[in-house]
Short mmCIF file of C-alpha atoms in Angstrom, two decimals:
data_model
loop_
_atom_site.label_atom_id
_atom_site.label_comp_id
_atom_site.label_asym_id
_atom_site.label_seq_id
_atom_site.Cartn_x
_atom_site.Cartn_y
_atom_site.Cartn_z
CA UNK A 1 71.22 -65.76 -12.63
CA UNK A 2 72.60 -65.31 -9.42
CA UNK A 3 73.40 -68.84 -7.40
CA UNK A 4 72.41 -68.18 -3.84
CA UNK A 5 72.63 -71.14 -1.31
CA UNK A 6 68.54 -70.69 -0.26
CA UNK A 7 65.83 -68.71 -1.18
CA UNK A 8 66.64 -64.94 -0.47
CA UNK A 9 64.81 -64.15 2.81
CA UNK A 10 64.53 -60.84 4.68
CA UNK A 11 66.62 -62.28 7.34
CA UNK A 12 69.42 -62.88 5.06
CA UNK A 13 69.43 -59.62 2.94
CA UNK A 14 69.09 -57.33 6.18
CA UNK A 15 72.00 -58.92 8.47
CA UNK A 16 74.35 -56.18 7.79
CA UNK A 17 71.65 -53.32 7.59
CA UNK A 18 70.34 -50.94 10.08
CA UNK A 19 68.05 -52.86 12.85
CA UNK A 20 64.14 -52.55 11.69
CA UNK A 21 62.01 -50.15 12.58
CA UNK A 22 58.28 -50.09 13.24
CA UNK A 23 55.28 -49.25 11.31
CA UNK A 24 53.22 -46.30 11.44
CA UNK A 25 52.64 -45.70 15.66
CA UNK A 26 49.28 -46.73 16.44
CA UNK A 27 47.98 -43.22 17.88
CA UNK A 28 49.56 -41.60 14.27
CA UNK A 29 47.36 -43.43 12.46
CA UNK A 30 44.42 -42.29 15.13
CA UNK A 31 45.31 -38.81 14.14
CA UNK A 32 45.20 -39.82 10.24
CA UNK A 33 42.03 -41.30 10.42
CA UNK A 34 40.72 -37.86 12.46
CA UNK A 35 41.71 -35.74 9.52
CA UNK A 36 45.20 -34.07 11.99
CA UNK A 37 47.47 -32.80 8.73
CA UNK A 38 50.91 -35.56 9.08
CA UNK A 39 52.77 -35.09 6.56
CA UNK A 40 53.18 -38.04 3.84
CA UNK A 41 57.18 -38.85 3.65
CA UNK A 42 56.34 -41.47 1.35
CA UNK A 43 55.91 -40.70 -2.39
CA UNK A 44 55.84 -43.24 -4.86
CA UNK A 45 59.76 -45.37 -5.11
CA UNK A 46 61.01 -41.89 -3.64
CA UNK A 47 61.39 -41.54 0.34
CA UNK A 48 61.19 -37.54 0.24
CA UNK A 49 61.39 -35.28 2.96
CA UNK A 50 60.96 -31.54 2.89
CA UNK A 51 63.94 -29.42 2.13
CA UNK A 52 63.80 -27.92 5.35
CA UNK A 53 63.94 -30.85 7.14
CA UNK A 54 66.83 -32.60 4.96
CA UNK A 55 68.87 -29.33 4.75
CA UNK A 56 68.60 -29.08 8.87
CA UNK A 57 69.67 -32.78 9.13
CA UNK A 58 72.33 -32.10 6.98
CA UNK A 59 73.82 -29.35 9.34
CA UNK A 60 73.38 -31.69 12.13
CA UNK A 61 75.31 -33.86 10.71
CA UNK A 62 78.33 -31.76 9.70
CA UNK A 63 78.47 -30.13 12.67
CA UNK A 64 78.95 -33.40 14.44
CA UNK A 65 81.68 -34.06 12.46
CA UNK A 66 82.92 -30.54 12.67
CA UNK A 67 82.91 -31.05 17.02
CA UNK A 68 84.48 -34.92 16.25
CA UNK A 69 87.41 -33.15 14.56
CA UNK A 70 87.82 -30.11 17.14
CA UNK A 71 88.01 -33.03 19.72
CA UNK A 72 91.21 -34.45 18.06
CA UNK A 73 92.57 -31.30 17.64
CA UNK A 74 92.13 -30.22 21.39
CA UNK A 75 91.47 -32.80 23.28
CA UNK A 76 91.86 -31.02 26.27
CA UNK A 77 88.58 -29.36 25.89
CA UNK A 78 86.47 -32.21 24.61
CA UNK A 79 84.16 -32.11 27.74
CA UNK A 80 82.88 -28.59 25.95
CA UNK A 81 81.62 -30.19 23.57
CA UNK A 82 79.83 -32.61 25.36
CA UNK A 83 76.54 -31.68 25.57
CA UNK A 84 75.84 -30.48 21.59
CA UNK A 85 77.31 -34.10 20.78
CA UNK A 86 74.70 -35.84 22.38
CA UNK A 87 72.30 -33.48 21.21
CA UNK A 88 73.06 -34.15 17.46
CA UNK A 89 73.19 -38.04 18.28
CA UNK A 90 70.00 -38.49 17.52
CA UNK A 91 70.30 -37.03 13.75
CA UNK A 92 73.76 -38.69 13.31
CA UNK A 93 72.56 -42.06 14.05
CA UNK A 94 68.95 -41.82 12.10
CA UNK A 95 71.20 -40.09 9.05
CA UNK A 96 73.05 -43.11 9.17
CA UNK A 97 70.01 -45.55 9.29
CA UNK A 98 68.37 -43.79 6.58
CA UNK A 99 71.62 -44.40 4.11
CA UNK A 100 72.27 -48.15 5.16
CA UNK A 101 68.27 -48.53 3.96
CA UNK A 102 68.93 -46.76 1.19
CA UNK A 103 71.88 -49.07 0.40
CA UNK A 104 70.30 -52.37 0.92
CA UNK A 105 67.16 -50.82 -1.47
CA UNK A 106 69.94 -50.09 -4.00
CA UNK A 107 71.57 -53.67 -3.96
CA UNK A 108 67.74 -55.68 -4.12
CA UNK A 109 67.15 -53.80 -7.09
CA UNK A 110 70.26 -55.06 -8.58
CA UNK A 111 69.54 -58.05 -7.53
CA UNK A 112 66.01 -58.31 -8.99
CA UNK A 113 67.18 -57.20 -12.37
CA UNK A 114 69.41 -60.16 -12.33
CA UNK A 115 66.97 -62.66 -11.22
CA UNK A 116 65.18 -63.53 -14.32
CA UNK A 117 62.42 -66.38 -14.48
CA UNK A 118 63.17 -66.77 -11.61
CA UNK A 119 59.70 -66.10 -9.26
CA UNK A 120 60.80 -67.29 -6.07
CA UNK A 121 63.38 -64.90 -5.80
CA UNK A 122 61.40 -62.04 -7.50
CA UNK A 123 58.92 -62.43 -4.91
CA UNK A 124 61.61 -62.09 -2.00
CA UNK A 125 62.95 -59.24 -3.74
CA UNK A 126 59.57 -57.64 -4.00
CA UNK A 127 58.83 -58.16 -0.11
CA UNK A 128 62.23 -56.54 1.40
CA UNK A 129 61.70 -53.65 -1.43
CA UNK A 130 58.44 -53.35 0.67
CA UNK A 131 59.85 -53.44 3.91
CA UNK A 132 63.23 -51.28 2.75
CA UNK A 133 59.86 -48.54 2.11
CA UNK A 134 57.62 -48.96 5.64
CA UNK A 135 61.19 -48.57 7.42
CA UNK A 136 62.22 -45.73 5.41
CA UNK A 137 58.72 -43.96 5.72
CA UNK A 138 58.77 -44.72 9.69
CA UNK A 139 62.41 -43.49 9.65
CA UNK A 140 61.33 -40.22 8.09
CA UNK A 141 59.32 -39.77 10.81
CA UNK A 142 61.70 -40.28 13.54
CA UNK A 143 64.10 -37.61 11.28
CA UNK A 144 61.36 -34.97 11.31
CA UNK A 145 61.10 -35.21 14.94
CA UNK A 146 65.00 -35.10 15.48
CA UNK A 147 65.49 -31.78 13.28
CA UNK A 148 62.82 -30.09 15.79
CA UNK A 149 63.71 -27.60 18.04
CA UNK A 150 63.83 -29.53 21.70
CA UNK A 151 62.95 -28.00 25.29
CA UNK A 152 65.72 -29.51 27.63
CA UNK A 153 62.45 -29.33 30.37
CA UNK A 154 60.75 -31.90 28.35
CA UNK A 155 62.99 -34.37 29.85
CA UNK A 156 65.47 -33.19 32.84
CA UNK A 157 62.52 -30.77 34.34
CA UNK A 158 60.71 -32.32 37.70
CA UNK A 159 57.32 -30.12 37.87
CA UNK A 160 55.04 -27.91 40.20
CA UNK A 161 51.44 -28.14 39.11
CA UNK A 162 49.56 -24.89 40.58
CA UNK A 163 45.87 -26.10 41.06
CA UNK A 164 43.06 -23.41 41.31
CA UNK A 165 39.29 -23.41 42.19
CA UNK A 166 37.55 -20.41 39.93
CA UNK A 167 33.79 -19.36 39.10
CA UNK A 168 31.58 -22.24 40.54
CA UNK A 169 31.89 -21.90 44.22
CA UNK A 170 31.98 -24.92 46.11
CA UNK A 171 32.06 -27.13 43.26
CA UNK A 172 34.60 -25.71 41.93
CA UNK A 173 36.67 -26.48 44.81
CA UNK A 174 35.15 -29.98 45.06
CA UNK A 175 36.50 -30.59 41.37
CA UNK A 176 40.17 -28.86 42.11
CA UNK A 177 40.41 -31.81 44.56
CA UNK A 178 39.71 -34.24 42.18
CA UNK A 179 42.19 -33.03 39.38
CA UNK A 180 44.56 -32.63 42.13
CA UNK A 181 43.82 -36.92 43.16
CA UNK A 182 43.86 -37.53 39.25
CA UNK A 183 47.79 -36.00 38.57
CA UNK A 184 48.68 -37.91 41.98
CA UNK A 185 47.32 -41.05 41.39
CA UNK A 186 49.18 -40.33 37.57
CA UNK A 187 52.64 -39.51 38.95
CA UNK A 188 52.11 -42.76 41.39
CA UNK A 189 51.79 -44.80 38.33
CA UNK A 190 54.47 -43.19 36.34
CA UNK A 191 56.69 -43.75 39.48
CA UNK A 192 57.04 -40.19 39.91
CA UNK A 193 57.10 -38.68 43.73
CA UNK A 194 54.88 -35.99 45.01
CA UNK A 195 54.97 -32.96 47.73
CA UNK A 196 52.60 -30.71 48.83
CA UNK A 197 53.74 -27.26 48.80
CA UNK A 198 50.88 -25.27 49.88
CA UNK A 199 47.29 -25.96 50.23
CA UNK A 200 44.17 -24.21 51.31
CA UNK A 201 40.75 -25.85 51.42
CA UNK A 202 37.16 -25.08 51.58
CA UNK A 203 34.70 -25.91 54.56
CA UNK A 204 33.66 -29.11 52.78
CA UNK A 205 36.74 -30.83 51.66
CA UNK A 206 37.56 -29.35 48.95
CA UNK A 207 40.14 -27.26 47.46
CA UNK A 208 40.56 -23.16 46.88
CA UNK A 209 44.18 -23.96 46.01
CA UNK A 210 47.22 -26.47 45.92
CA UNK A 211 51.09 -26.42 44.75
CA UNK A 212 52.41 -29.42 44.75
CA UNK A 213 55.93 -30.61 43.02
CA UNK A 214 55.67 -33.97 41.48
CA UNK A 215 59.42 -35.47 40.68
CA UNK A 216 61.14 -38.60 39.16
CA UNK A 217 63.00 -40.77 41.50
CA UNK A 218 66.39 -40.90 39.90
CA UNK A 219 65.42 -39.11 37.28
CA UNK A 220 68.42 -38.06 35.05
CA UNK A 221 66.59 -36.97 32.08
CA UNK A 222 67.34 -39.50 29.41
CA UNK A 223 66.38 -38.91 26.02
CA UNK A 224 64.07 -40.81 23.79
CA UNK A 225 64.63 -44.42 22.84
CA UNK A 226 65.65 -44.78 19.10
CA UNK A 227 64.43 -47.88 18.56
CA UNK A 228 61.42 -47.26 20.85
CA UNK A 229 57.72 -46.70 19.37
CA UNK A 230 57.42 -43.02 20.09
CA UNK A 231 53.41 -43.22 20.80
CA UNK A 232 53.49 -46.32 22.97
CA UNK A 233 56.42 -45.84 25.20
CA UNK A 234 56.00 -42.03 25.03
CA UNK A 235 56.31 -42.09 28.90
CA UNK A 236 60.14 -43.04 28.83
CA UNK A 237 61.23 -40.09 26.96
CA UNK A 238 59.89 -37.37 28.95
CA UNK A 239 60.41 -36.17 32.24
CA UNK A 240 57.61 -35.09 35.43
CA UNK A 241 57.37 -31.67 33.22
CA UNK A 242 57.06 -32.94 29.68
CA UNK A 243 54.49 -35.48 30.73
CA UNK A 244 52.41 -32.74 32.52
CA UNK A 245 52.90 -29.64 30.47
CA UNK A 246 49.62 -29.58 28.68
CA UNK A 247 47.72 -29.52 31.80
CA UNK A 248 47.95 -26.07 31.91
CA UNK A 249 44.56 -24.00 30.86
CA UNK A 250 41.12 -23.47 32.45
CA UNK A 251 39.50 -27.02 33.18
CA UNK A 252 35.47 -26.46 33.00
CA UNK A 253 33.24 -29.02 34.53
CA UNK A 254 29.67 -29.30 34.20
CA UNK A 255 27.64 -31.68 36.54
CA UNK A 256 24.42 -31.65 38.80
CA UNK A 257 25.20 -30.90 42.94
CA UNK A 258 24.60 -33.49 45.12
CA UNK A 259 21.97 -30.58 46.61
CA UNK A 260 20.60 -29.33 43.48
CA UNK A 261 18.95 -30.82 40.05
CA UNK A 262 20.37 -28.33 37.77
CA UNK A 263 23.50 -28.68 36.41
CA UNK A 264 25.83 -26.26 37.30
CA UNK A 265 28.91 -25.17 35.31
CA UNK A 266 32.55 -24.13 37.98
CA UNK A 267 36.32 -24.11 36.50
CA UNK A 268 39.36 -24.74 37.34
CA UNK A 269 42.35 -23.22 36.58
CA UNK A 270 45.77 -25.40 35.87
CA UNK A 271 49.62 -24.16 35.99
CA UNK A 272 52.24 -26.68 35.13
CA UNK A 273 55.76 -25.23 35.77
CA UNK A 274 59.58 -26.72 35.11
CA UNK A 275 61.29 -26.99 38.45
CA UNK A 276 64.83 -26.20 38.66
CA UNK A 277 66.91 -29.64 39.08
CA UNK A 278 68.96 -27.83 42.36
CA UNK A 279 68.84 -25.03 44.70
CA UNK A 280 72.25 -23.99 43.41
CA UNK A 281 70.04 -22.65 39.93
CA UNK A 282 67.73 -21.29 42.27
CA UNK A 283 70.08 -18.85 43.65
CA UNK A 284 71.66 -17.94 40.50
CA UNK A 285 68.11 -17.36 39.04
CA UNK A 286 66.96 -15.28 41.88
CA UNK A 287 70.03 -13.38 43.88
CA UNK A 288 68.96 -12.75 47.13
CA UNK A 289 69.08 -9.32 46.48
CA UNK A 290 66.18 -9.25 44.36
CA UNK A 291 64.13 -11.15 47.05
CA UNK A 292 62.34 -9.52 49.57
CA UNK A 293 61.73 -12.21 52.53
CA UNK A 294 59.42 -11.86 55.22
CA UNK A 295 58.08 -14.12 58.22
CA UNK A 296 54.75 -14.04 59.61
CA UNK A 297 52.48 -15.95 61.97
CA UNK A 298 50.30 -18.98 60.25
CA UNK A 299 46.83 -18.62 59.99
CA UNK A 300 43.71 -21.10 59.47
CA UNK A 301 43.80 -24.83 60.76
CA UNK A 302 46.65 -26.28 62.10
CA UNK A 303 47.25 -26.63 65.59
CA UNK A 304 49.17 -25.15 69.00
CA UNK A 305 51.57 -24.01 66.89
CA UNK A 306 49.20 -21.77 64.56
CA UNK A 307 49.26 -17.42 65.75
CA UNK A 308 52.42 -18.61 67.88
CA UNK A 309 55.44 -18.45 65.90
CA UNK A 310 56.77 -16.99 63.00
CA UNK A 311 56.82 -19.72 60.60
CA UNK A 312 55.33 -18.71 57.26
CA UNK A 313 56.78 -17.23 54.87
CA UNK A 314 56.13 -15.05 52.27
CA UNK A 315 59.19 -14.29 49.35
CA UNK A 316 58.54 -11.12 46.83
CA UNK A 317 60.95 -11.44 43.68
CA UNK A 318 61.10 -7.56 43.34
CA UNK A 319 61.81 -6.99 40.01
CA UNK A 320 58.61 -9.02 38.68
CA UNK A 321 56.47 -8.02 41.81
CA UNK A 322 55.79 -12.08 41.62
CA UNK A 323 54.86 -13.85 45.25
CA UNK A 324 54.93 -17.21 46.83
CA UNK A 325 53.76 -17.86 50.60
CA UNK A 326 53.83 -20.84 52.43
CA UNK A 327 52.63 -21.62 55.81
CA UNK A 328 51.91 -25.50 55.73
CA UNK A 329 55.07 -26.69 58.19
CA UNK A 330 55.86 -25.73 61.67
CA UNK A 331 59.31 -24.94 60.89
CA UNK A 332 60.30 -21.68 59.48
CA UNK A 333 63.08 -22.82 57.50
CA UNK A 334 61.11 -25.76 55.43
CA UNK A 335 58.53 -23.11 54.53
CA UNK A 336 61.37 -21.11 53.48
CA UNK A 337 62.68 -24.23 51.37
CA UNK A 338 59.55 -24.12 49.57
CA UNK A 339 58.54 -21.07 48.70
CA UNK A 340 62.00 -20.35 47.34
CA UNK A 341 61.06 -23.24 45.24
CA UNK A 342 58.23 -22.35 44.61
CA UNK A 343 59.23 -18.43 43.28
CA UNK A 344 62.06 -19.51 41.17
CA UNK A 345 59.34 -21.87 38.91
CA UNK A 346 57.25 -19.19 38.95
CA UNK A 347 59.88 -16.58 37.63
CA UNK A 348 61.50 -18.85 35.16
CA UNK A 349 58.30 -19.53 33.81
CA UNK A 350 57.96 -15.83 33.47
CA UNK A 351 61.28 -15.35 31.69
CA UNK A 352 60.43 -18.29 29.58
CA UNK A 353 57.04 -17.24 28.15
CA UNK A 354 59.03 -13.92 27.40
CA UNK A 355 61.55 -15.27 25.70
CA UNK A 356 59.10 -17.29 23.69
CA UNK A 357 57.21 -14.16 22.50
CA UNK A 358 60.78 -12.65 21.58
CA UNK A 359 61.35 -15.95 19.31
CA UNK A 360 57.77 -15.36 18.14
CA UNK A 361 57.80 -19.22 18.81
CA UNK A 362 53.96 -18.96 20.27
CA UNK A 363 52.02 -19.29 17.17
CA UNK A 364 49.38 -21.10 19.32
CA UNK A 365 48.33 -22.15 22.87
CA UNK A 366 49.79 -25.07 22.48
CA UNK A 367 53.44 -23.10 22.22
CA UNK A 368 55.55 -22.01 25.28
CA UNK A 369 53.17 -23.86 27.81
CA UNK A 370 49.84 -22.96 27.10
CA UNK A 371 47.94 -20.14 28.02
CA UNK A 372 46.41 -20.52 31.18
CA UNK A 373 43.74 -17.94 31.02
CA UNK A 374 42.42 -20.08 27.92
CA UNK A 375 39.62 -23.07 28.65
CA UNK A 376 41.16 -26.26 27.28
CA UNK A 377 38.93 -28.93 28.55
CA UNK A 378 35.33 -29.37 29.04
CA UNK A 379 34.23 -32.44 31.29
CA UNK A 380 30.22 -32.88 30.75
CA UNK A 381 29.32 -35.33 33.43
CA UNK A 382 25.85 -35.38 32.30
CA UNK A 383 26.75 -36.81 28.65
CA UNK A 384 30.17 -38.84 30.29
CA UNK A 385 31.95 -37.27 28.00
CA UNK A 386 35.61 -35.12 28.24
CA UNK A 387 36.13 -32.84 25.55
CA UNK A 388 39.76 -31.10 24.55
CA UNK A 389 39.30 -28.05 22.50
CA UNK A 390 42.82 -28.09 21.44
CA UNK A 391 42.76 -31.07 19.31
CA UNK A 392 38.90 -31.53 18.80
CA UNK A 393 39.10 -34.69 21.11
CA UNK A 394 36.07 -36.25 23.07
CA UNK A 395 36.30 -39.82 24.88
CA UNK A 396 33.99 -40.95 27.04
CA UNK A 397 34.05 -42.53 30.74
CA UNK A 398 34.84 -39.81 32.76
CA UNK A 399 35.14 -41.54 36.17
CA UNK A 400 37.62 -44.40 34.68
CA UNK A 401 40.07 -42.08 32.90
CA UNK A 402 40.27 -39.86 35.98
CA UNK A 403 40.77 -42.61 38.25
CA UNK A 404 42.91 -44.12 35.17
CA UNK A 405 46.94 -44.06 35.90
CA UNK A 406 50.03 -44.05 33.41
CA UNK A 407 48.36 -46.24 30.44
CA UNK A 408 44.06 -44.88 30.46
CA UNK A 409 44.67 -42.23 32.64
CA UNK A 410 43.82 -38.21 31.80
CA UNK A 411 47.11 -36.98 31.04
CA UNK A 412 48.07 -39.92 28.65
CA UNK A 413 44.61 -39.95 27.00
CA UNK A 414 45.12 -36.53 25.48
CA UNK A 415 49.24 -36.47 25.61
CA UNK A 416 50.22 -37.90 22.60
CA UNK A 417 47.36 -35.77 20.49
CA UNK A 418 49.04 -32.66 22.07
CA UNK A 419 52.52 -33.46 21.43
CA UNK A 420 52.16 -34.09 17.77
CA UNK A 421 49.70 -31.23 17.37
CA UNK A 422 52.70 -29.18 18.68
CA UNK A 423 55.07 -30.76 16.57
CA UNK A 424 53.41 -30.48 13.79
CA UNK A 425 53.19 -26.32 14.25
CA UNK A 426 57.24 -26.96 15.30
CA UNK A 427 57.76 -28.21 11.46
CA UNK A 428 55.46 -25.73 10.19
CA UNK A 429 57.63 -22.91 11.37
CA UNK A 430 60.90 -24.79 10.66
CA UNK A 431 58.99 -24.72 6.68
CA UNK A 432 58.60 -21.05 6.89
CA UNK A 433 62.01 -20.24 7.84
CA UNK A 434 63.37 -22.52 4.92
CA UNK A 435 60.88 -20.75 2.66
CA UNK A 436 62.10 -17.35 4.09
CA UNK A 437 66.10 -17.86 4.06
#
């Protein structure tokens, strides 16, 4: 038997082992106990992954080492290689996590054939064994997330949302101006900043449509904390447009008028667009000879200065026939400002949802952005209850979660459902290809 100088403790074995690493997130296990398919990394004493997902961390990792050595050998062009390094970090550092646990498994078995009567040190054997498995099984899911394809908008994208009143009339409108308070009051909470664009409203108060940008103050798009709990501090991993995306789609509401005792059903329709980081991308997006630019006097509400100058603005991108106007400022060349803003989201979201078809990457709604002619949420005010048809959620307390902000709010009630539902088709299709190739 093996002396030791106190009872074998986890503390002891794991000094010189890769830091722990949670258990199952909270909202994971949600989705397991609501029948969503998450894959099972843990298999008996084996910690499998697919072959997809192994073979792709694999060529993560060997192409980091492949850029490390082109460094050395020219280091005068090692900022080109910048960026794809600390894209592959991710897998590097979880590839080496995975074979430190596997390591430290390796030397407690060792150890526990060697302990014989011993039962105090079986027993602390037995307990890291068990930990050495919930880390490796949490790790696994951390590497199936870091093989997956990422959008760089997720986090270094500030957003427009592009809020609509549709069928419904006036209550319609009414509701527009409450999703448009709800993502406010959210971006407020998540520290995020927010601008009007453009706005037109209805005789009483409420909205036919909005633009407004919502950005992070600072924001520099950092990536996802390793050692950070992926559901519960999901907000410090995304940006303004990864936090919003799955906004976009027709929101239905169905609630009794103040002036009527029927209940009525009105929609609203939601566009959540990435918005270019400077106006530098702008112009190489959209050259200004593509743009057709004209000037016009404002109309509607707004003071001495409406049907007396020239200051809105209305921008054609010519080869997509796409529009923006703006008319909310006095000055000319802030309208301007915005609605070139305003154009080049619009157009890149074009060229993006194209390219996504190209890919064949849009397998569902969920894919590319969401389809925005496509009802995704039902709030039924009469039974308190908000239903997602995406994921086949319902929660109830309508008033709180709209009025909710970062932590019970709307957007991060449903978020983390919609992120790993899209995940999950991510690692379907990265299965395919494996099974294809």
């Amino acid at each position: 038997m093996i002396h030791v100088e106190r009872p074998l403790g986890r503390a002891l074995v794991r000094a010189a082992t890769a830091p722990s690493i949670s258990r199952m997130p909270r909202v994971c296990w949600k989705m397991e106990q609501r029948g969503f398919p998450l894959h099972n990394p843990w298999n008996g004493r084996r910690y499998l992954l697919s072959q997809a997902v192994t073979r792709r961390l694999d060529t993560m990792v060997a192409r980091h080492v492949e850029l490390l050595k082109q460094m050395e050998e020219n280091p005068e062009e090692s900022y080109t290689y910048g960026k794809e390094l600390a894209s592959l970090a991710q897998a590097v550092s979880l590839h080496e996590r995975k074979e430190a646990i596997l390591a430290e498994e390796k030397s407690i078995q060792e150890l526990l054939e060697e302990c014989g009567d011993d039962e105090d040190m079986k027993k602390e054997c037995m307990e890291t064994l068990e930990q050495c498995k919930e880390d490796m099984e949490a790790l696994n899911r951390k590497m199936r997330t870091a093989v997956l394809p990422k959008d760089e908008d997720d986090t270094r994208s500030n957003a427009i949302i592009e809020i609509r009143a549709g069928t419904g009339g006036d209550e319609a409108g009414l509701f527009a101006s409450e999703l448009r308070d709800t993502y406010e009051k959210t971006a407020k909470a998540m520290n995020f900043s927010c601008e009007t664009l453009s706005e037109s409203r209805t005789d009483i108060g409420g909205i036919k449509e909005t633009v407004i940008s919502v950005s992070a103050r600072g924001f520099g798009g950092a990536g996802a904390d390793l050692d950070a709990d992926d559901d519960d501090d999901f907000q410090s991993s995304v940006g303004p447009y990864g936090f919003l995306r799955y906004e976009s789609g027709v929101h239905r509401v169905q609630r009794v008028p103040v002036n009527d005792t029927r209940i009525h059903t009105s929609a609203c329709s939601v566009a959540v667009l990435p918005l270019l980081e400077e106006s530098g991308n702008a112009e190489e997006l959209l050259p200004m000879s593509e743009l057709k630019i004209e000037t016009m006097r404002s109309s509607g509400a707004g003071g001495q200065h409406v049907n007396t100058t020239d200051s809105a603005v209305r921008i054609t991108h010519i080869p997509t026939g796409i529009t923006a106007s703006i008319q909310d400022q006095r000055s000319q060349h802030k309208n301007k400002d915005k609605a070139l803003k305003l154009i080049a989201a619009r157009v890149r979201d074009l060229q993006r949802e194209e390219e996504s078809q190209k890919r064949g990457a849009a397998r569902s709604s969920l894919m590319g952005g969401g389809d925005r002619s496509e009802r995704i949420r039902t709030y039924n005010y009469p039974q308190d209850r908000i239903t997602d048809h995406r994921c086949k959620h319902s929660t109830h307390g309508i008033s709180k979660i709209l009025e909710g902000g970062s932590d019970d709010g709307l957007v991060s009630t449903f978020f983390p459902l919609l992120r790993d539902m899209v995940r999950e088709e991510k690692m379907t299709e990265l299965e395919e290809e494996e099974l294809r190739s």
